[in-house]
C-alpha cells in the first residue's frame, strides 16, 4: 500500500511540474511581455507628446518672427484697412498721416500682431508632424495668441481649448493608446518689434507735421500771390482762361506757371529731404509723389478805355495745390529674423513701412 | 503476509528504481523549468532593452532638441539653417561630443545641414517646423 501511495505521490508531482507549472510560467511571461510592450508604447508616446510641445513652442517662435516682420511691413496691420490704403506702383502702403495724424495706437498694433501670429501659429500646427516615423502628433489648430508688453519685450501666450495629443493603435494586440497634454505655450519675445513701432509712432507724426508746415510755408500767400490784375494789350477779345492766367501769373511773379511749379516742387523736395531723421534705427524717407498745380480761376477781362478795345485789364485768382506722398522706413539693422521676406526664407531685418500724404488745398477764402 | 527474501528484495529494488526514475524526472522537469525561466528572463530582458532603446532614443532626441543656447532651443537653431544660418559652434560641439550624426532637411527633403552620416535605416527622424511657415525634417543617428 505504501509503495502505491508513493507512486501516486510521484505521479502527482510529475503532473504538477509538467503541466501546471509551465502553464503558470507561460501566463506570467505573456503578462510580463504585454506589460513591457505597453509600458514601452506609453514611454514612447510620452516622448512623442513632449516632442509635440517642443514643435508647438518652436512654431510659436517662428510665428512671432514672421508676424512681426509682416505686420511691420504693412505699417502695423495684419490687413491694411481700406480707408488707409495708398497704392503706388502695385504696392500697398498704410497711411499714417493723411492731412492729419492717423498713427495707430499701441493697442491697435498689438491687436494686429496677435491676429497675425495666431494665424501663423495655426498654419504651423495644421501641418501634420510625424514623430520617429511612427506617431502622428495632434497639435491644436485653434490657438489664440495674446501679447503683453513688458518694456519693449513682449510676453506671449498661446492658449487653446484643445490638447496636444498622440494616438497609437495596434490592432494585433488590440491596443489603442491616446495621450493628452496641456497645449498652453508661453514665450518672452525680446525682438525689437514693439520698439520699432514706437519709434515709428514718434517719427511718423513729427515728419507728417513737418512736411505739412513746409508745404504751407512754401505756398504762403506772402510768396505766391493768390491773384492779380494786369493791363494787357490784346489783339482780340477772345482770350482763354489759360492764356489770361499765364499772362497774369507771369507778370506778377516774373516767371511762368511751369517754372513756378518746378521751383515749388524743388523747394518742397529739398526742404523735406532736409528734415532731420535721427534715430537709433536706420530711418529713411522716399518721396513717392510730389505734384504741384497752379490753376487760374475767375479770370475776367475788362476794357478801361472804352475807345480802345486793344487795351484790356485782366484779373485772375490762383489756386495752389500740392500733393506730397512719402514713404517712411524704419529698419533695425542689428536684428535679423528668420522669415519669408517675400522673395526667400532668410534672416532679414524687421522694417516698419508706412506712407504719409499731405494734400495741400487752399482754404475757401483763398480760392 | 510474509514475503520471501527474493520478493522483498524485488520490492525494494522496484521502490528504489521508482525513486531514481522519479528523481530523474524531477531533475529533467526542474531543468526544463530553469531553462524556461532563464529564457523567459532573456526574452523580457530583450524587450526591456528594446524599450529602453526606443525610449532612450526619444528621450535623448527630446533632450537635445529642447536644449537651449542663449534662450533659443537647438531645434530652433537647427531650423534656422533654412534661413541660411549655420548652427552655432556650440551645437556642433555638442553633436561631436555625443558622437551623433545629424541631418536637417528642408521642405523638399534637400539637406540643409549635415554632420556625420545618418543611416537611413538606423537613424531616428522627426518632422520639424521651419521658418517662413515651412516644415522640414531632422534625422539623428546615435550609433
Coordinates of C-alpha atoms in Angstrom, one line a residue:
Chain A
X1 CA 0.0 0.0 0.0
X2 CA 2.8 2.3 0.9
X3 CA 4.5 1.7 -2.4
X4 CA 1.3 2.5 -4.3
X5 CA 0.8 5.7 -2.3
X6 CA 4.4 6.7 -3.0
X7 CA 3.9 6.1 -6.7
X8 CA 0.7 8.1 -6.7
X9 CA 2.5 11.0 -5.0
X10 CA 5.3 10.9 -7.5
X11 CA 2.9 10.8 -10.3
X12 CA 1.0 13.8 -8.9
X13 CA 4.2 15.7 -8.5
X14 CA 5.2 14.9 -12.1
X15 CA 1.8 16.1 -13.4
X16 CA 2.1 19.3 -11.4
X17 CA 5.6 20.0 -12.6
X18 CA 5.0 19.0 -16.2
X19 CA 1.6 20.6 -16.8
X20 CA 0.7 23.3 -14.2
X21 CA 4.0 25.0 -13.6
X22 CA 4.8 25.6 -17.3
X23 CA 1.3 26.9 -17.8
X24 CA 1.7 29.3 -14.9
X25 CA 5.1 30.4 -16.3
X26 CA 3.7 30.9 -19.7
X27 CA 0.9 33.0 -18.2
X28 CA 3.3 35.2 -16.3
X29 CA 5.6 35.5 -19.2
X30 CA 2.8 36.7 -21.5
X31 CA 1.6 39.1 -18.9
X32 CA 5.1 40.5 -18.5
X33 CA 5.6 40.8 -22.2
X34 CA 2.3 42.6 -22.5
X35 CA 3.1 44.9 -19.7
X36 CA 6.6 45.6 -21.1
X37 CA 5.2 46.3 -24.6
X38 CA 2.5 48.6 -23.2
X39 CA 5.0 50.4 -21.0
X40 CA 7.3 50.8 -24.0
X41 CA 4.4 52.3 -26.0
X42 CA 3.5 54.6 -23.2
X43 CA 7.1 55.8 -22.7
X44 CA 7.4 56.2 -26.5
X45 CA 4.2 58.2 -26.7
X46 CA 5.1 60.3 -23.7
X47 CA 8.2 61.3 -25.6
X48 CA 6.1 62.0 -28.7
X49 CA 3.9 64.2 -26.6
X50 CA 6.9 66.1 -25.2
X51 CA 8.1 66.5 -28.7
X52 CA 4.7 67.9 -29.7
X53 CA 5.3 70.6 -27.1
X54 CA 8.7 71.4 -28.5
X55 CA 7.3 71.6 -32.0
X56 CA 4.5 73.9 -30.9
X57 CA 6.9 76.1 -29.0
X58 CA 9.2 76.4 -31.9
X59 CA 6.3 77.1 -34.2
X60 CA 5.2 79.8 -31.8
X61 CA 8.6 81.4 -32.0
X62 CA 8.7 81.3 -35.8
X63 CA 5.1 82.5 -36.0
X64 CA 6.0 85.6 -33.9
X65 CA 9.0 86.4 -36.1
X66 CA 7.0 86.1 -39.3
X67 CA 4.1 88.0 -37.8
X68 CA 6.4 90.8 -36.6
X69 CA 8.0 91.1 -40.0
X70 CA 4.8 91.0 -41.9
X71 CA 2.9 93.4 -39.7
X72 CA 5.7 96.0 -39.6
X73 CA 5.9 95.9 -43.4
X74 CA 2.2 96.6 -43.6
X75 CA 2.5 99.6 -41.4
X76 CA 1.4 97.8 -38.2
X77 CA -1.6 96.0 -39.8
X78 CA -2.4 92.4 -40.5
X79 CA -4.5 93.6 -43.3
X80 CA -4.4 97.3 -44.2
X81 CA -7.8 98.8 -43.7
X82 CA -9.3 100.1 -47.0
X83 CA -9.5 103.7 -45.9
X84 CA -5.8 103.7 -45.1
X85 CA -4.5 102.0 -48.3
X86 CA -2.3 104.0 -50.6
X87 CA -1.4 102.2 -53.8
X88 CA 1.8 103.0 -55.6
X89 CA 3.3 101.0 -58.4
X90 CA 1.4 97.9 -57.5
X91 CA 2.3 98.1 -53.8
X92 CA 0.1 98.9 -50.9
X93 CA 1.1 101.1 -48.1
X94 CA -0.7 102.0 -44.9
X95 CA -1.2 105.8 -44.4
X96 CA -0.1 107.1 -41.0
X97 CA -0.7 110.7 -41.9
X98 CA -3.4 112.0 -44.3
X99 CA -3.6 115.7 -43.8
X100 CA -3.6 114.8 -40.1
X101 CA -2.2 112.2 -37.8
X102 CA -3.5 108.6 -38.3
X103 CA -0.8 106.8 -36.4
X104 CA -2.2 103.5 -35.0
X105 CA -2.1 103.1 -31.2
X106 CA 0.0 100.5 -29.4
X107 CA -3.2 98.6 -28.6
X108 CA -4.2 98.5 -32.3
X109 CA -0.7 97.4 -33.3
X110 CA -0.6 94.6 -30.7
X111 CA -4.1 93.5 -31.7
X112 CA -3.0 93.3 -35.3
X113 CA 0.2 91.5 -34.3
X114 CA -1.7 89.0 -32.2
X115 CA -4.0 88.3 -35.1
X116 CA -1.1 87.7 -37.5
X117 CA 0.8 85.5 -35.0
X118 CA -2.3 83.5 -34.3
X119 CA -2.8 82.8 -38.0
X120 CA 0.8 81.8 -38.4
X121 CA 0.8 79.5 -35.4
X122 CA -2.4 77.8 -36.5
X123 CA -0.8 77.4 -40.0
X124 CA 2.2 75.7 -38.4
X125 CA 0.1 73.4 -36.3
X126 CA -2.3 72.5 -39.2
X127 CA 0.7 70.7 -40.8
X128 CA 0.9 67.1 -39.5
X129 CA 4.1 66.2 -37.8
X130 CA 5.4 62.6 -37.5
X131 CA 7.5 61.5 -34.6
X132 CA 10.1 58.9 -35.3
X133 CA 8.2 57.8 -38.3
X134 CA 5.5 56.1 -36.2
X135 CA 3.3 58.5 -34.4
X136 CA 1.3 61.5 -35.7
X137 CA 1.2 64.4 -33.4
X138 CA -2.0 66.3 -33.0
X139 CA -1.3 69.9 -32.1
X140 CA -4.3 72.3 -31.7
X141 CA -5.2 74.4 -34.7
X142 CA -7.3 76.8 -32.7
X143 CA -4.7 78.6 -30.7
X144 CA -5.3 82.2 -29.6
X145 CA -2.3 84.3 -29.1
X146 CA -2.0 87.2 -26.7
X147 CA 0.9 89.6 -26.3
X148 CA 1.6 91.7 -23.3
X149 CA 4.2 94.4 -23.4
X150 CA 6.8 94.5 -20.7
X151 CA 9.0 97.4 -21.6
X152 CA 9.8 96.8 -25.3
X153 CA 9.7 93.0 -24.8
X154 CA 6.5 91.1 -25.4
X155 CA 5.2 88.3 -23.2
X156 CA 3.5 85.9 -25.5
X157 CA 0.9 83.3 -24.5
X158 CA -0.9 80.9 -26.9
X159 CA -3.9 79.1 -25.5
X160 CA -6.3 76.6 -26.9
X161 CA -9.3 74.7 -25.6
X162 CA -7.7 71.6 -27.3
X163 CA -4.8 69.4 -26.1
X164 CA -1.6 68.2 -27.7
X165 CA -2.4 64.6 -28.4
X166 CA -0.8 61.4 -29.7
X167 CA -2.5 58.2 -30.6
X168 CA -1.3 54.8 -31.4
X169 CA -3.3 51.7 -32.4
X170 CA -2.0 48.2 -32.5
X171 CA -4.8 46.0 -34.0
X172 CA -2.7 42.9 -33.5
X173 CA -2.6 43.4 -29.8
X174 CA -6.0 45.2 -29.7
X175 CA -4.2 48.1 -28.1
X176 CA -5.2 51.7 -28.5
X177 CA -3.3 54.4 -26.6
X178 CA -4.2 58.1 -26.7
X179 CA -2.3 60.5 -24.5
X180 CA -3.0 64.2 -24.0
X181 CA -1.0 67.1 -22.8
X182 CA -1.8 70.7 -21.9
X183 CA -1.2 72.8 -25.0
X184 CA -0.6 76.2 -23.5
X185 CA 2.5 77.9 -24.7
X186 CA 4.5 80.8 -23.2
X187 CA 7.3 82.8 -24.6
X188 CA 9.1 86.0 -23.9
X189 CA 9.9 87.8 -27.2
X190 CA 12.8 90.2 -27.0
X191 CA 13.0 91.3 -30.6
X192 CA 12.7 95.0 -31.4
X193 CA 9.3 94.6 -32.9
X194 CA 7.5 96.9 -30.5
X195 CA 10.4 99.3 -30.2
X196 CA 10.4 99.9 -34.0
X197 CA 6.7 100.5 -33.9
X198 CA 7.1 103.1 -31.0
X199 CA 9.9 104.8 -32.9
X200 CA 7.6 104.9 -36.0
X201 CA 4.8 106.4 -34.0
X202 CA 7.1 109.2 -32.8
X203 CA 8.8 109.9 -36.1
X204 CA 5.8 109.5 -38.3
X205 CA 3.8 112.2 -36.6
X206 CA 6.7 114.6 -36.4
X207 CA 7.5 114.0 -40.1
X208 CA 3.9 114.5 -41.3
X209 CA 3.5 117.7 -39.4
X210 CA 6.9 119.0 -40.6
X211 CA 6.0 118.3 -44.2
X212 CA 2.6 119.9 -43.8
X213 CA 4.4 123.0 -42.4
X214 CA 6.9 123.1 -45.2
X215 CA 4.3 123.0 -47.9
X216 CA 2.2 125.6 -46.1
X217 CA 5.2 127.9 -45.7
X218 CA 6.4 127.5 -49.3
X219 CA 3.0 128.1 -50.7
X220 CA 2.3 131.0 -48.3
X221 CA 0.3 134.0 -49.6
X222 CA 3.4 136.2 -49.0
X223 CA 5.4 134.3 -51.5
X224 CA 2.8 133.3 -54.0
X225 CA 0.1 135.8 -54.8
X226 CA -3.4 134.3 -54.8
X227 CA -4.5 136.6 -57.6
X228 CA -3.7 139.8 -59.6
X229 CA -4.6 142.2 -62.2
X230 CA -2.7 143.4 -65.2
X231 CA -3.2 145.7 -68.1
X232 CA -2.6 143.9 -71.2
X233 CA -2.5 144.8 -74.9
X234 CA -4.7 142.3 -76.7
X235 CA -5.2 141.7 -80.3
X236 CA -8.6 140.2 -79.7
X237 CA -11.2 140.0 -77.0
X238 CA -11.3 136.2 -77.3
X239 CA -8.9 135.2 -74.6
X240 CA -8.8 131.8 -73.0
X241 CA -8.7 131.4 -69.2
X242 CA -5.4 129.6 -69.6
X243 CA -3.9 132.4 -71.7
X244 CA -5.1 135.0 -69.2
X245 CA -3.9 133.0 -66.3
X246 CA -0.4 132.6 -67.7
X247 CA -0.2 136.3 -68.6
X248 CA -1.3 137.5 -65.2
X249 CA 0.9 135.0 -63.4
X250 CA 4.0 135.8 -65.4
X251 CA 3.7 139.5 -64.9
X252 CA 3.1 139.1 -61.2
X253 CA 5.8 136.6 -60.5
X254 CA 8.2 137.2 -63.4
X255 CA 8.1 133.5 -64.3
X256 CA 5.7 131.1 -66.0
X257 CA 3.4 128.8 -64.1
X258 CA 5.5 125.8 -65.2
X259 CA 8.6 127.5 -63.8
X260 CA 6.9 128.3 -60.6
X261 CA 5.6 124.7 -60.2
X262 CA 9.2 123.5 -60.8
X263 CA 10.5 125.9 -58.2
X264 CA 7.9 125.0 -55.6
X265 CA 8.4 121.3 -56.2
X266 CA 12.1 121.7 -55.8
X267 CA 11.7 123.7 -52.7
X268 CA 9.4 121.2 -51.1
X269 CA 11.7 118.3 -52.1
X270 CA 14.8 119.9 -50.8
X271 CA 13.3 121.0 -47.5
X272 CA 11.5 117.7 -46.9
X273 CA 14.7 115.8 -47.5
X274 CA 16.5 118.1 -45.1
X275 CA 14.1 117.1 -42.2
X276 CA 16.4 115.5 -39.7
X277 CA 15.7 111.8 -39.4
X278 CA 17.9 110.9 -36.5
X279 CA 17.1 107.6 -34.8
X280 CA 18.9 104.7 -33.2
X281 CA 17.3 102.7 -36.0
X282 CA 18.0 103.2 -39.7
X283 CA 15.4 105.6 -40.8
X284 CA 14.8 106.6 -44.5
X285 CA 12.3 108.5 -46.5
X286 CA 11.4 108.2 -50.1
X287 CA 9.2 110.7 -52.0
X288 CA 6.6 108.6 -53.8
X289 CA 4.6 111.5 -55.2
X290 CA 5.1 115.3 -55.4
X291 CA 2.8 117.2 -57.6
X292 CA 2.2 121.0 -57.5
X293 CA -0.5 122.6 -59.6
X294 CA -1.4 126.3 -60.0
X295 CA -4.7 126.8 -61.6
X296 CA -6.1 130.2 -62.7
X297 CA -9.6 130.8 -61.6
X298 CA -12.2 133.5 -62.1
X299 CA -10.3 135.3 -64.9
X300 CA -12.0 138.4 -66.1
X301 CA -11.3 140.9 -68.8
X302 CA -12.4 144.5 -68.7
X303 CA -11.7 147.4 -71.0
X304 CA -11.0 150.5 -69.0
X305 CA -10.8 152.7 -72.1
X306 CA -14.0 152.4 -74.0
X307 CA -12.5 153.7 -77.2
X308 CA -9.5 151.4 -77.0
X309 CA -10.6 147.7 -77.4
X310 CA -6.9 146.6 -77.6
X311 CA -6.1 147.5 -74.0
X312 CA -7.6 145.2 -71.5
X313 CA -7.4 144.7 -67.8
X314 CA -7.2 141.1 -66.9
X315 CA -7.7 139.8 -63.4
X316 CA -7.2 136.2 -62.2
X317 CA -7.1 134.4 -58.9
X318 CA -4.8 131.4 -58.5
X319 CA -5.4 128.1 -56.7
X320 CA -2.3 126.4 -55.5
X321 CA -2.4 122.7 -54.8
X322 CA 0.4 120.4 -53.6
X323 CA 0.2 116.7 -53.2
X324 CA 3.0 115.0 -51.3
X325 CA 3.3 111.3 -50.5
X326 CA 6.3 110.0 -48.8
X327 CA 7.3 106.5 -47.7
X328 CA 9.0 106.1 -44.3
X329 CA 11.0 103.1 -43.5
X330 CA 12.4 102.3 -40.1
X331 CA 14.7 99.3 -40.0
X332 CA 16.6 97.7 -37.2
X333 CA 19.8 96.6 -38.8
X334 CA 21.0 94.9 -35.6
X335 CA 18.2 92.4 -35.6
X336 CA 17.7 89.7 -38.1
X337 CA 14.6 87.5 -38.1
X338 CA 14.3 84.1 -39.9
X339 CA 11.4 84.9 -42.1
X340 CA 10.0 84.6 -45.6
X341 CA 10.6 88.1 -46.8
X342 CA 8.6 88.0 -50.0
X343 CA 11.4 86.6 -52.0
X344 CA 13.1 83.9 -49.9
X345 CA 13.4 82.5 -46.4
X346 CA 16.3 84.4 -45.0
X347 CA 17.4 86.3 -41.9
X348 CA 16.0 89.7 -42.6
X349 CA 15.9 92.9 -40.6
X350 CA 12.4 94.0 -39.4
X351 CA 11.4 97.1 -41.1
X352 CA 8.4 99.3 -40.4
X353 CA 7.0 100.8 -43.6
X354 CA 4.2 103.4 -43.9
X355 CA 3.2 106.3 -46.0
X356 CA 2.3 109.9 -45.3
X357 CA 0.1 112.0 -47.5
X358 CA -0.2 115.8 -47.4
X359 CA -2.7 117.1 -49.9
X360 CA -2.4 120.9 -49.5
X361 CA -5.6 122.6 -50.6
X362 CA -6.3 126.3 -50.2
X363 CA -8.9 127.4 -47.8
X364 CA -12.2 128.5 -49.3
X365 CA -11.3 132.1 -48.7
X366 CA -8.2 131.8 -50.8
X367 CA -9.8 130.3 -53.9
Chain B
X1 CA 1.5 -11.9 4.9
X2 CA 5.1 -12.8 4.9
X3 CA 7.2 -12.2 1.7
X4 CA 10.1 -14.3 0.7
X5 CA 13.6 -12.6 0.7
X6 CA 13.6 -12.6 -3.1
X7 CA 10.3 -10.9 -3.2
X8 CA 11.3 -8.5 -0.6
X9 CA 14.5 -7.6 -2.4
X10 CA 12.5 -7.2 -5.7
X11 CA 10.0 -4.9 -4.0
X12 CA 12.8 -2.8 -2.5
X13 CA 14.5 -2.7 -5.9
X14 CA 11.3 -1.5 -7.6
X15 CA 10.9 1.2 -5.0
X16 CA 14.4 2.4 -5.5
X17 CA 14.0 2.2 -9.2
X18 CA 10.9 4.3 -9.0
X19 CA 12.6 6.7 -6.7
X20 CA 15.5 7.1 -9.1
X21 CA 13.2 7.4 -12.1
X22 CA 11.1 9.9 -10.2
X23 CA 14.2 11.8 -9.2
X24 CA 15.4 11.8 -12.8
X25 CA 12.0 13.1 -14.0
X26 CA 12.0 15.8 -11.3
X27 CA 15.6 16.8 -12.3
X28 CA 14.6 16.9 -16.0
X29 CA 11.4 18.9 -15.2
X30 CA 13.4 21.3 -13.0
X31 CA 16.0 21.7 -15.7
X32 CA 13.2 22.5 -18.2
X33 CA 11.7 24.9 -15.7
X34 CA 15.0 26.6 -15.0
X35 CA 15.7 26.8 -18.7
X36 CA 12.2 28.2 -19.4
X37 CA 12.7 30.7 -16.6
X38 CA 16.1 31.8 -17.8
X39 CA 14.8 32.0 -21.4
X40 CA 11.9 34.0 -20.1
X41 CA 14.2 36.3 -18.3
X42 CA 16.3 36.7 -21.5
X43 CA 13.2 37.4 -23.5
X44 CA 11.9 40.0 -21.0
X45 CA 15.4 41.4 -20.9
X46 CA 15.5 41.8 -24.7
X47 CA 12.1 43.5 -24.6
X48 CA 13.3 45.8 -21.8
X49 CA 16.4 46.5 -23.8
X50 CA 14.2 47.3 -26.8
X51 CA 12.0 49.5 -24.6
X52 CA 15.0 51.3 -23.1
X53 CA 16.5 51.7 -26.6
X54 CA 13.4 53.2 -28.2
X55 CA 12.6 55.2 -25.1
X56 CA 16.1 56.3 -24.8
X57 CA 16.3 57.5 -28.4
X58 CA 13.2 59.6 -28.0
X59 CA 14.3 61.0 -24.6
X60 CA 17.7 61.8 -25.9
X61 CA 16.3 63.4 -29.0
X62 CA 13.9 65.5 -27.0
X63 CA 16.6 66.5 -24.5
X64 CA 18.9 67.5 -27.3
X65 CA 16.3 69.4 -29.3
X66 CA 14.9 71.3 -26.3
X67 CA 18.4 72.2 -25.0
X68 CA 18.9 75.9 -25.2
X69 CA 21.7 78.2 -26.2
X70 CA 21.1 81.9 -25.3
X71 CA 17.4 81.2 -24.8
X72 CA 17.0 79.6 -28.2
X73 CA 16.3 75.9 -28.4
X74 CA 18.6 73.7 -30.5
X75 CA 15.5 72.8 -32.6
X76 CA 15.0 76.4 -33.5
X77 CA 18.8 76.9 -34.1
X78 CA 18.8 73.9 -36.4
X79 CA 15.6 75.1 -38.1
X80 CA 17.2 78.4 -38.7
X81 CA 19.5 76.7 -41.2
X82 CA 16.5 77.1 -43.6
X83 CA 17.1 80.8 -43.4
X84 CA 20.8 80.3 -44.3
X85 CA 22.2 80.5 -40.8
X86 CA 24.6 77.7 -40.0
X87 CA 24.2 76.3 -36.4
X88 CA 26.3 77.9 -33.7
X89 CA 29.6 76.2 -32.9
X90 CA 28.3 75.0 -29.6
X91 CA 25.6 72.9 -31.3
X92 CA 28.2 71.3 -33.4
X93 CA 30.4 70.7 -30.5
X94 CA 27.6 69.1 -28.6
X95 CA 26.9 66.8 -31.5
X96 CA 30.6 65.9 -31.8
X97 CA 30.8 65.2 -28.0
X98 CA 27.8 62.9 -28.2
X99 CA 29.3 61.3 -31.3
X100 CA 25.9 61.8 -33.1
X101 CA 25.3 62.2 -36.7
X102 CA 22.6 64.7 -37.7
X103 CA 20.9 65.9 -40.8
X104 CA 18.4 68.8 -41.3
X105 CA 16.3 68.6 -44.4
X106 CA 14.1 71.4 -45.9
X107 CA 10.5 71.1 -47.1
X108 CA 11.7 69.3 -50.3
X109 CA 13.9 66.9 -48.3
X110 CA 17.0 68.7 -49.6
X111 CA 19.7 68.6 -46.9
X112 CA 20.3 72.0 -45.2
X113 CA 22.9 70.9 -42.8
X114 CA 24.6 67.6 -42.1
X115 CA 27.2 66.4 -39.6
X116 CA 28.4 62.8 -39.9
X117 CA 26.4 60.3 -41.7
X118 CA 22.8 59.5 -40.7
X119 CA 22.0 55.9 -41.6
X120 CA 18.5 55.9 -43.3
X121 CA 17.6 52.5 -41.7
X122 CA 19.0 53.2 -38.2
X123 CA 18.5 57.0 -37.8
X124 CA 15.6 58.5 -36.0
X125 CA 13.6 61.0 -38.0
X126 CA 11.2 63.7 -36.8
X127 CA 9.4 66.4 -38.6
X128 CA 10.1 69.9 -37.6
X129 CA 8.7 73.4 -38.2
X130 CA 11.0 75.7 -40.3
X131 CA 10.9 79.5 -40.6
X132 CA 8.7 81.0 -43.2
X133 CA 5.7 78.7 -42.4
X134 CA 7.5 75.6 -43.8
X135 CA 8.1 72.1 -42.5
X136 CA 11.2 70.0 -42.7
X137 CA 12.8 67.0 -41.0
X138 CA 15.6 66.2 -38.7
X139 CA 17.4 62.9 -38.5
X140 CA 19.8 61.7 -35.9
X141 CA 21.9 58.7 -35.6
X142 CA 23.1 58.0 -32.1
X143 CA 25.1 54.8 -33.1

